Amino acid sequence: MTEPTRPDPLTPVLTRRWQLDRSWSIDTYERTDGYTALRTALAAQPDQLITLVKDSGLRGRGGAGFPTGMKWSFIPQGPTGAGAKPKYLVINADEGEPGTCKDIPTMMADPHSLIEGCIITSYAIRANFCAIYVRGEALHCIRRLRQAVAEAYAKGYLGTDILGSGFALDIVVHAGAGAYICGEETALLDSLEGRRGQPRLKPPFPATSGLYASPTVVNNVETIASVPDIVSGGSDWFRSMGTEKSPGPKIYSLSGHVERPGQYEAPLGVTLRELLELAGGMKDGIPLKFWTPGGSSTPLFTAEHLDVPLDFEGAAAAGSMLGTTAVQIFNETVSVPWAVMKWTEFYKHESCGKCTPCREGTYWLVQILERMVHGRGTVEDVETMLDICDNILGRSFCALGDGATSPITSAIKYFRQEFLDLIAEQPAVARPDQLAQMTGASA
Amino acid sequence: MTLSPEKSETRPVPEGHVRLTIDGVEVDAPQGELLIRTCERLGIIVPRFCDHPLLDPAGACRQCLVEVEMGGRPMPKPQASCTMTVADGMVVKTQHTSPVADKAQQGVMELLLINHPLDCPICDKGGECPLQNQAMTSGRTDSRFVDVKRTFPKPLPISTQVLLDRERCVLCQRCTRFSEQIAGDPFIELLERGAKQQIGVAQDKPFQSYFSGNTIQICPVGALTSAAYRFRSRPFDLVSTPGISEHDSSGAAIRIDARRGTVMRRLAGNDPDVNEEWIDDKTRFAFRYLTSAGRITRPMVRVDGVLAEASWTDALRAAAEGLLAARAQGGIGVLTGGRLTVEDAYAYAKFARVAAHTNDVDFRARPHSAEELEFLASGVVGTTPDTGVTFAAVEAAPAVLTVGLDPEEEAGIVFLRLRKAVLKHGQRVFQLGQWSTPGVHKTNATLIPSVPGGEAAVLNELATAGGELVDALSATGAVILVGDRAAEVSGLYSAVAALATRTGAKVGWVPRRAGDRGALEAGAVPALLPGGRRVADAAARAEVEQAWGLAEGALPDTPGRDADEILAAAADGVLSALVVGGVDPHDMSDPAGALEALSEVGFLVSLEMHASAVTALADVVLPVAPDAQRAGSYVNWEGRRREFGAVLDSSGVLPDCRVLDTLAVEMDVDLFTQTPAASAGDLARLGSVAATGTAPTVGAADAVAPGYGQAVLATWRQLVGSGSLSVDEPHLVGTARTAVLRVNAATAERLGLTEGVDATVRTARGAVTAPVALADLPDGVVWLPANPVDADGVRTALGAGHGDLVGVTGAGNLDGGAA
Amino acid sequence: MTLPEGNPEMNSAEVTGPDEVVWHPEATEGPIASPAFDEVTRQRAKEIIARYPQSRSALLPMLHLVQSVENHVSQAGIRFCSEMLEITTAEVSAVATFYTMYKRNPCGEHLVSVCTNTLCAAMGGDAIYARLQDKLGSEGRPLGHEETAGEPGTPGSITLEHAECLAACDLAPVIQVNYEYFDNQSVDSAEELVDALRRGEKPHPTRGAPLTDLRTVELELAGFHPDLAAVAEGPSIAPETVRGAVLADERGWTAPARPAEHPALPPLPEAKP
């Protein structure tokens, strides 16, 4: 193997068709090598595809970064036991993590890459039914996907005996109805089964007992849209981008106080400093104050972290997470306690209610933060919040509760003084009994 | 579980077990056991709310967090011990040894309490509240929460008998999980989301489940309370006594809580062999009959045509004189009903033989047949949980067929076991009946449809043809459960016996009433002496004569009359007196005929708790004690003896066995049944013999064919409806299923009936009107509940029952002919 | 440093839940579905059910269908779903009350959703929402969350809501009208948008299909598009969407070249003994 050369700063793979005329149509897609990977895949044994994706090192793009090929290999196969049950592929297109806006443009601009990925993946895991669970508010994506599915059926890429291979697959594009928690894979499965989107106990894991208690792979849009390119490019090509443990290209979504917000597809491991340079720097030159590497559930970074490599390992080593590479950038005009309050209101609104720490903890935290931001904080509040977060983190049923604590604990870590200043600016209210009177009087 | 004091290397881990360490103690636990259970068995109580051993794990409340180490590596987060199963080499630290677990538990408790109203002083649950108790053991002494609590209007009635207080609720979902998993009645659900999440019902449908009361009992806070009990008493004022349900033949264990001489509430007892921890709502809520206005407390004697209170001495003398005179004339018949304990039934059986010199005794105060008696004598009497079908056998069975029995309506605990088996291991349930009742749906049962009266023929045909049912019942452990309604169809008991022989399935007899099985064992039937001995068997008679100290040949040697024959003989004056205990003539196959007989008979002695149709006609009325005021036992359908003690002071009230004993003394014979214990001892000394004889082989009757404007009537009782033990329970009655006439769409059209509109069922005797509901009945069949609330029963109103022809007319279509 | 504009709602002390649940025990047997759920709707419900391996999966789309009929999820709608899927009305209610897109009260012709999550709020979303509340309110009272200006269902009526992150953060602040995107909004542009809607106009979204109304869109969410090929067109690529791709082109950057032919797939893993 030759010494790898460093790829270009931007590596459009998933985004390479987005500028084309009617990029979403099957004509455009086929003209640009679309559905050729499918032919290659259908000529192979399913297990070869699983090995290929394992070899490529593709990791889930929904936030957790679980190795995709390994996830597929957990699906029991064979004529007995769980292997004998029908298998399902479910695409998590419930994009809703604050700051995250990569899957919706993908589905709008290039739905066929996802559809082709779904067909290859279903073939690999031997699924004959695939559901794409799209956030209900992403209406136009739903249209695009349904149209793409219709086109794919018309061309024989879906249905029975796909391209003469004997393989059959149906895809349903399913609209959600407004619940962030459905981005959690087991909550998504319950929701897809027509229930409240509340997370399930694990084990059993979806790989053995997922949709309809059958073996199920749940993958993110960007993950599966990457599959056709891995088949056509090969694992070495895929690994020529990114890092050893976080290979491949990744769509970084820059938003907020930057000159040119937007979608930037770069090899994993790019830094914010590099991204900001590409995006024309901070808006109006106002300095950076804080940012999220991958959505609001990933602990905040500050200007100290401009050179943290934004891959799974780099973000984690610096005390945060890669998440969904939703890079929200806030300048010095933004109050940290206010931003944290807004995010906490979000988590409170989206907490499913199943477990105590998340349901009650977010309810309490919002009240403290709102009080604080509206001039009624107490000096005890900061420590109380940290302790509540400690009682939520790792104690709640699923990761939503953990995510809810991220903005608070990281904000206090880096901006404790701002919270204290906010309290100090206020009329001296230190004792809970006084405070209770005040809140009562103001209600 | 075994504690292992010695080093683990010295002792192998038992097969199917794993070895782990909890709080420094090494313990072996069966594979798959939940950590919280292993802790319990070690005496370590991890606080919890959502966990319940009979419900699927939820992991929702997060109160039971413990620290876990696997393979020497601590898990990064504390784990919910209610969802994690044991594993080999696991090291577990609970709140007792782990500061992390302790803080996690305190943290969750604080969060649970931020929205709790802390109204323990006025809460029904106060003093027996898991939240209160665990807040003490695992909570902070103060709360840091100074902000605004969520408030809700309260209480919210979610049915006529269950009230919801959402502020107290900790959203553990025990109630919703019970309703969905155990009862199969998902009428109570989580609504809303996040902090607004709450328990609730649909706007158009209350929590109408026959098992709803269990949710009140398993609620770990005071969020669900009972309309009947709310604000009535405090747990520490109550005296609790274990009891046995008198409402059906399951023999469910209950707990009866009384305060200063009044029963305040009843709860499910915990008996894994019988009812686990569940009871139906009738068993839980129907006990006000104890204090109803109709209770008779003083003996009465009819003087110049009018019943007047009398002393016990006078009443007993009057009864004895009347009976002695009658014995000398046509003779005495003895009729008993379903409420009797085995001790009482034995006293009646012995009274009949020893004092009345007759075998004219029958407990079957309902439709019955000679075929049934033969079936019981040859296959049921004398079986015990060791030899016959049990709840455990029902649960383990690969397949169960129910005949003449809709378990949800007539034997709720049997229904719960069937449902459990269906959900846990895919048991196949078949129900021979007329329509897919709610119970059929909830047990995923296959309905074997039959025109009423034609059930035996259907079963015989299936047995001959083979197929799915026969295959399923041929599997090892398969069970047939047959209800006493089988007596309404000639040949049905015979068909059941034949099918059992053909397939090898075991047969369990599940009568509806609590006392029936005990009465059978006690010999309160015309053909059997106590212990299953045949009247016609000279050796058996001799055995009993000897045990009872009677002269040889003293016992009458021919089987007596059954209940219908006794009534007919009484009506005709062939019998001169009747002794009647616990019989409702409206339950008989011919209520009008029964009432006629009771009024015609020369002398009538009634032993009763309440004023009834029988006491109204009696010459002497002798009051007897309800279960709450006496000890005794039932024999449940499994043949399991279910003993209970007195709950309330029993001075001044006497059980039937004592009254009969004294009455017998007045007639100059000794029964030795002065107390239930004495009666039980006397019966036990006799012992029982194996069932004898061969199963009946009565040919299957053909169902009748309806003519123009006619249908064949199907009918049976619903759990909640009219009944002498359900009086004064408005909250319970509010959850009764609506009384409707069920019919299939084609028949409705033929008869001119419209869904939702009243229709009238008529016979020469009378008419019943009810709204029409469509269901999957066979063509030409209509169904009515036998015991609608606040109305005459079907048999009383129509003089017709299951399998009889009736005329049916829709509203505005009155020309349909009556039979 | 100043706090961003806008007045985040003190939403902690709400009294929640219905005051009283009223039920009609006599009405629990037999079909009562509202006449609004006609044969066409029944057929559509059956079509939805047929899409899935198990019928209950149809519940979410069916609730969208119900909203397309009555512009909210009514009790009759809950009953309709319960009958079609043979589950209890409590089970349907549990689901209908979990998801924010199912509305409890009849909505306006249009649903205007203003993202007030942190990033949009900081970029002006809170100010936009506050302005629209005032603008659409009446008698000095700002319009509340999920309240409607105008008679629900009539032309020009608008239901306003503040929404969580609408996944268009690079285009912040964003508004959706009937779930079509109006990107890069300002207080002024949002006012103009709402004015136009009140006048009965249908401004074209920045990304999405030509504006219709909420009921039509709910029918689409249920899976019934008036003309799928047509509505799937429309603008969808904002400059921000292709920022990286355009920049790469400008600078001549590309992903590493792929092999000319699809490379051979790895061999089958050896079978486990």
mmCIF file with all atom_site columns, N, CA, C and O in Angstrom, chain A residues 211-239:
data_model
loop_
_atom_site.group_PDB
_atom_site.id
_atom_site.type_symbol
_atom_site.label_atom_id
_atom_site.label_alt_id
_atom_site.label_comp_id
_atom_site.label_asym_id
_atom_site.label_entity_id
_atom_site.label_seq_id
_atom_site.pdbx_PDB_ins_code
_atom_site.Cartn_x
_atom_site.Cartn_y
_atom_site.Cartn_z
_atom_site.occupancy
_atom_site.B_iso_or_equiv
_atom_site.pdbx_formal_charge
_atom_site.auth_seq_id
_atom_site.auth_comp_id
_atom_site.auth_asym_id
_atom_site.auth_atom_id
_atom_site.pdbx_PDB_model_num
ATOM 1   N N  . LEU A 1 211 ? -37.894 -3.989 14.911 1.00 0.00 ? 211 LEU A N  1
ATOM 2   C CA . LEU A 1 211 ? -39.239 -3.757 14.407 1.00 0.00 ? 211 LEU A CA 1
ATOM 3   C C  . LEU A 1 211 ? -40.038 -5.063 14.434 1.00 0.00 ? 211 LEU A C  1
ATOM 4   O O  . LEU A 1 211 ? -39.553 -6.103 13.966 1.00 0.00 ? 211 LEU A O  1
ATOM 5   N N  . TYR A 1 212 ? -41.218 -5.002 14.990 1.00 0.00 ? 212 TYR A N  1
ATOM 6   C CA . TYR A 1 212 ? -42.092 -6.188 15.123 1.00 0.00 ? 212 TYR A CA 1
ATOM 7   C C  . TYR A 1 212 ? -41.335 -7.348 15.783 1.00 0.00 ? 212 TYR A C  1
ATOM 8   O O  . TYR A 1 212 ? -41.519 -8.516 15.432 1.00 0.00 ? 212 TYR A O  1
ATOM 9   N N  . ALA A 1 213 ? -40.457 -6.993 16.718 1.00 0.00 ? 213 ALA A N  1
ATOM 10  C CA . ALA A 1 213 ? -39.674 -7.989 17.475 1.00 0.00 ? 213 ALA A CA 1
ATOM 11  C C  . ALA A 1 213 ? -38.823 -8.868 16.559 1.00 0.00 ? 213 ALA A C  1
ATOM 12  O O  . ALA A 1 213 ? -38.454 -9.978 16.915 1.00 0.00 ? 213 ALA A O  1
ATOM 13  N N  . SER A 1 214 ? -38.488 -8.349 15.388 1.00 0.00 ? 214 SER A N  1
ATOM 14  C CA . SER A 1 214 ? -37.657 -9.098 14.447 1.00 0.00 ? 214 SER A CA 1
ATOM 15  C C  . SER A 1 214 ? -36.303 -8.401 14.299 1.00 0.00 ? 214 SER A C  1
ATOM 16  O O  . SER A 1 214 ? -36.156 -7.232 14.623 1.00 0.00 ? 214 SER A O  1
ATOM 17  N N  . PRO A 1 215 ? -35.309 -9.116 13.767 1.00 0.00 ? 215 PRO A N  1
ATOM 18  C CA . PRO A 1 215 ? -33.986 -8.517 13.590 1.00 0.00 ? 215 PRO A CA 1
ATOM 19  C C  . PRO A 1 215 ? -34.062 -7.275 12.710 1.00 0.00 ? 215 PRO A C  1
ATOM 20  O O  . PRO A 1 215 ? -34.647 -7.317 11.625 1.00 0.00 ? 215 PRO A O  1
ATOM 21  N N  . THR A 1 216 ? -33.462 -6.203 13.183 1.00 0.00 ? 216 THR A N  1
ATOM 22  C CA . THR A 1 216 ? -33.615 -4.922 12.500 1.00 0.00 ? 216 THR A CA 1
ATOM 23  C C  . THR A 1 216 ? -32.312 -4.123 12.573 1.00 0.00 ? 216 THR A C  1
ATOM 24  O O  . THR A 1 216 ? -31.683 -4.061 13.617 1.00 0.00 ? 216 THR A O  1
ATOM 25  N N  . VAL A 1 217 ? -31.943 -3.544 11.441 1.00 0.00 ? 217 VAL A N  1
ATOM 26  C CA . VAL A 1 217 ? -30.854 -2.574 11.429 1.00 0.00 ? 217 VAL A CA 1
ATOM 27  C C  . VAL A 1 217 ? -31.479 -1.192 11.370 1.00 0.00 ? 217 VAL A C  1
ATOM 28  O O  . VAL A 1 217 ? -32.361 -0.943 10.546 1.00 0.00 ? 217 VAL A O  1
ATOM 29  N N  . VAL A 1 218 ? -31.058 -0.323 12.277 1.00 0.00 ? 218 VAL A N  1
ATOM 30  C CA . VAL A 1 218 ? -31.475 1.075  12.215 1.00 0.00 ? 218 VAL A CA 1
ATOM 31  C C  . VAL A 1 218 ? -30.228 1.903  11.919 1.00 0.00 ? 218 VAL A C  1
ATOM 32  O O  . VAL A 1 218 ? -29.258 1.844  12.660 1.00 0.00 ? 218 VAL A O  1
ATOM 33  N N  . ASN A 1 219 ? -30.235 2.614  10.806 1.00 0.00 ? 219 ASN A N  1
ATOM 34  C CA . ASN A 1 219 ? -29.089 3.439  10.433 1.00 0.00 ? 219 ASN A CA 1
ATOM 35  C C  . ASN A 1 219 ? -29.537 4.835  10.032 1.00 0.00 ? 219 ASN A C  1
ATOM 36  O O  . ASN A 1 219 ? -30.668 5.027  9.568  1.00 0.00 ? 219 ASN A O  1
ATOM 37  N N  . ASN A 1 220 ? -28.628 5.758  10.190 1.00 0.00 ? 220 ASN A N  1
ATOM 38  C CA . ASN A 1 220 ? -28.865 7.147  9.831  1.00 0.00 ? 220 ASN A CA 1
ATOM 39  C C  . ASN A 1 220 ? -28.811 7.334  8.303  1.00 0.00 ? 220 ASN A C  1
ATOM 40  O O  . ASN A 1 220 ? -28.188 6.555  7.583  1.00 0.00 ? 220 ASN A O  1
ATOM 41  N N  . VAL A 1 221 ? -29.442 8.398  7.837  1.00 0.00 ? 221 VAL A N  1
ATOM 42  C CA . VAL A 1 221 ? -29.496 8.706  6.398  1.00 0.00 ? 221 VAL A CA 1
ATOM 43  C C  . VAL A 1 221 ? -28.100 8.801  5.784  1.00 0.00 ? 221 VAL A C  1
ATOM 44  O O  . VAL A 1 221 ? -27.791 8.159  4.777  1.00 0.00 ? 221 VAL A O  1
ATOM 45  N N  . GLU A 1 222 ? -27.241 9.606  6.421  1.00 0.00 ? 222 GLU A N  1
ATOM 46  C CA . GLU A 1 222 ? -25.915 9.864  5.858  1.00 0.00 ? 222 GLU A CA 1
ATOM 47  C C  . GLU A 1 222 ? -25.104 8.564  5.811  1.00 0.00 ? 222 GLU A C  1
ATOM 48  O O  . GLU A 1 222 ? -24.315 8.342  4.880  1.00 0.00 ? 222 GLU A O  1
ATOM 49  N N  . THR A 1 223 ? -25.297 7.728  6.804  1.00 0.00 ? 223 THR A N  1
ATOM 50  C CA . THR A 1 223 ? -24.596 6.443  6.844  1.00 0.00 ? 223 THR A CA 1
ATOM 51  C C  . THR A 1 223 ? -24.944 5.610  5.618  1.00 0.00 ? 223 THR A C  1
ATOM 52  O O  . THR A 1 223 ? -24.063 5.100  4.916  1.00 0.00 ? 223 THR A O  1
ATOM 53  N N  . ILE A 1 224 ? -26.248 5.471  5.383  1.00 0.00 ? 224 ILE A N  1
ATOM 54  C CA . ILE A 1 224 ? -26.682 4.576  4.306  1.00 0.00 ? 224 ILE A CA 1
ATOM 55  C C  . ILE A 1 224 ? -26.435 5.214  2.941  1.00 0.00 ? 224 ILE A C  1
ATOM 56  O O  . ILE A 1 224 ? -26.118 4.530  1.961  1.00 0.00 ? 224 ILE A O  1
ATOM 57  N N  . ALA A 1 225 ? -26.545 6.540  2.882  1.00 0.00 ? 225 ALA A N  1
ATOM 58  C CA . ALA A 1 225 ? -26.252 7.209  1.605  1.00 0.00 ? 225 ALA A CA 1
ATOM 59  C C  . ALA A 1 225 ? -24.779 7.045  1.233  1.00 0.00 ? 225 ALA A C  1
ATOM 60  O O  . ALA A 1 225 ? -24.400 7.198  0.067  1.00 0.00 ? 225 ALA A O  1
ATOM 61  N N  . SER A 1 226 ? -23.931 6.722  2.210  1.00 0.00 ? 226 SER A N  1
ATOM 62  C CA . SER A 1 226 ? -22.507 6.510  1.932  1.00 0.00 ? 226 SER A CA 1
ATOM 63  C C  . SER A 1 226 ? -22.238 5.139  1.333  1.00 0.00 ? 226 SER A C  1
ATOM 64  O O  . SER A 1 226 ? -21.158 4.903  0.776  1.00 0.00 ? 226 SER A O  1
ATOM 65  N N  . VAL A 1 227 ? -23.175 4.222  1.493  1.00 0.00 ? 227 VAL A N  1
ATOM 66  C CA . VAL A 1 227 ? -22.920 2.828  1.120  1.00 0.00 ? 227 VAL A CA 1
ATOM 67  C C  . VAL A 1 227 ? -22.667 2.654  -0.389 1.00 0.00 ? 227 VAL A C  1
ATOM 68  O O  . VAL A 1 227 ? -21.709 1.969  -0.770 1.00 0.00 ? 227 VAL A O  1
ATOM 69  N N  . PRO A 1 228 ? -23.472 3.274  -1.282 1.00 0.00 ? 228 PRO A N  1
ATOM 70  C CA . PRO A 1 228 ? -23.192 3.074  -2.709 1.00 0.00 ? 228 PRO A CA 1
ATOM 71  C C  . PRO A 1 228 ? -21.766 3.505  -3.073 1.00 0.00 ? 228 PRO A C  1
ATOM 72  O O  . PRO A 1 228 ? -21.096 2.836  -3.868 1.00 0.00 ? 228 PRO A O  1
ATOM 73  N N  . ASP A 1 229 ? -21.295 4.607  -2.477 1.00 0.00 ? 229 ASP A N  1
ATOM 74  C CA . ASP A 1 229 ? -19.945 5.072  -2.791 1.00 0.00 ? 229 ASP A CA 1
ATOM 75  C C  . ASP A 1 229 ? -18.892 4.095  -2.279 1.00 0.00 ? 229 ASP A C  1
ATOM 76  O O  . ASP A 1 229 ? -17.839 3.927  -2.906 1.00 0.00 ? 229 ASP A O  1
ATOM 77  N N  . ILE A 1 230 ? -19.174 3.466  -1.156 1.00 0.00 ? 230 ILE A N  1
ATOM 78  C CA . ILE A 1 230 ? -18.201 2.498  -0.635 1.00 0.00 ? 230 ILE A CA 1
ATOM 79  C C  . ILE A 1 230 ? -18.147 1.275  -1.557 1.00 0.00 ? 230 ILE A C  1
ATOM 80  O O  . ILE A 1 230 ? -17.072 0.732  -1.827 1.00 0.00 ? 230 ILE A O  1
ATOM 81  N N  . VAL A 1 231 ? -19.303 0.893  -2.080 1.00 0.00 ? 231 VAL A N  1
ATOM 82  C CA . VAL A 1 231 ? -19.310 -0.248 -3.006 1.00 0.00 ? 231 VAL A CA 1
ATOM 83  C C  . VAL A 1 231 ? -18.582 0.124  -4.295 1.00 0.00 ? 231 VAL A C  1
ATOM 84  O O  . VAL A 1 231 ? -17.755 -0.647 -4.807 1.00 0.00 ? 231 VAL A O  1
ATOM 85  N N  . SER A 1 232 ? -18.831 1.319  -4.812 1.00 0.00 ? 232 SER A N  1
ATOM 86  C CA . SER A 1 232 ? -18.219 1.653  -6.093 1.00 0.00 ? 232 SER A CA 1
ATOM 87  C C  . SER A 1 232 ? -16.767 2.104  -5.944 1.00 0.00 ? 232 SER A C  1
ATOM 88  O O  . SER A 1 232 ? -15.965 1.928  -6.866 1.00 0.00 ? 232 SER A O  1
ATOM 89  N N  . GLY A 1 233 ? -16.433 2.676  -4.770 1.00 0.00 ? 233 GLY A N  1
ATOM 90  C CA . GLY A 1 233 ? -15.068 3.150  -4.595 1.00 0.00 ? 233 GLY A CA 1
ATOM 91  C C  . GLY A 1 233 ? -14.167 2.163  -3.885 1.00 0.00 ? 233 GLY A C  1
ATOM 92  O O  . GLY A 1 233 ? -12.947 2.192  -4.038 1.00 0.00 ? 233 GLY A O  1
ATOM 93  N N  . GLY A 1 234 ? -14.738 1.317  -3.086 1.00 0.00 ? 234 GLY A N  1
ATOM 94  C CA . GLY A 1 234 ? -13.941 0.351  -2.330 1.00 0.00 ? 234 GLY A CA 1
ATOM 95  C C  . GLY A 1 234 ? -13.538 0.909  -0.978 1.00 0.00 ? 234 GLY A C  1
ATOM 96  O O  . GLY A 1 234 ? -13.583 2.118  -0.741 1.00 0.00 ? 234 GLY A O  1
ATOM 97  N N  . SER A 1 235 ? -13.155 0.017  -0.102 1.00 0.00 ? 235 SER A N  1
ATOM 98  C CA . SER A 1 235 ? -12.859 0.445  1.260  1.00 0.00 ? 235 SER A CA 1
ATOM 99  C C  . SER A 1 235 ? -11.562 1.255  1.327  1.00 0.00 ? 235 SER A C  1
ATOM 100 O O  . SER A 1 235 ? -11.443 2.173  2.120  1.00 0.00 ? 235 SER A O  1
ATOM 101 N N  . ASP A 1 236 ? -10.584 0.922  0.483  1.00 0.00 ? 236 ASP A N  1
ATOM 102 C CA . ASP A 1 236 ? -9.335  1.687  0.528  1.00 0.00 ? 236 ASP A CA 1
ATOM 103 C C  . ASP A 1 236 ? -9.571  3.136  0.117  1.00 0.00 ? 236 ASP A C  1
ATOM 104 O O  . ASP A 1 236 ? -9.052  4.069  0.734  1.00 0.00 ? 236 ASP A O  1
ATOM 105 N N  . TRP A 1 237 ? -10.363 3.291  -0.940 1.00 0.00 ? 237 TRP A N  1
ATOM 106 C CA . TRP A 1 237 ? -10.700 4.645  -1.373 1.00 0.00 ? 237 TRP A CA 1
ATOM 107 C C  . TRP A 1 237 ? -11.404 5.404  -0.244 1.00 0.00 ? 237 TRP A C  1
ATOM 108 O O  . TRP A 1 237 ? -11.065 6.544  0.053  1.00 0.00 ? 237 TRP A O  1
ATOM 109 N N  . PHE A 1 238 ? -12.352 4.742  0.399  1.00 0.00 ? 238 PHE A N  1
ATOM 110 C CA . PHE A 1 238 ? -13.106 5.409  1.467  1.00 0.00 ? 238 PHE A CA 1
ATOM 111 C C  . PHE A 1 238 ? -12.155 5.810  2.589  1.00 0.00 ? 238 PHE A C  1
ATOM 112 O O  . PHE A 1 238 ? -12.236 6.899  3.143  1.00 0.00 ? 238 PHE A O  1
ATOM 113 N N  . ARG A 1 239 ? -11.229 4.905  2.885  1.00 0.00 ? 239 ARG A N  1
ATOM 114 C CA . ARG A 1 239 ? -10.299 5.164  3.983  1.00 0.00 ? 239 ARG A CA 1
ATOM 115 C C  . ARG A 1 239 ? -9.226  6.194  3.624  1.00 0.00 ? 239 ARG A C  1
ATOM 116 O O  . ARG A 1 239 ? -8.480  6.638  4.489  1.00 0.00 ? 239 ARG A O  1
#
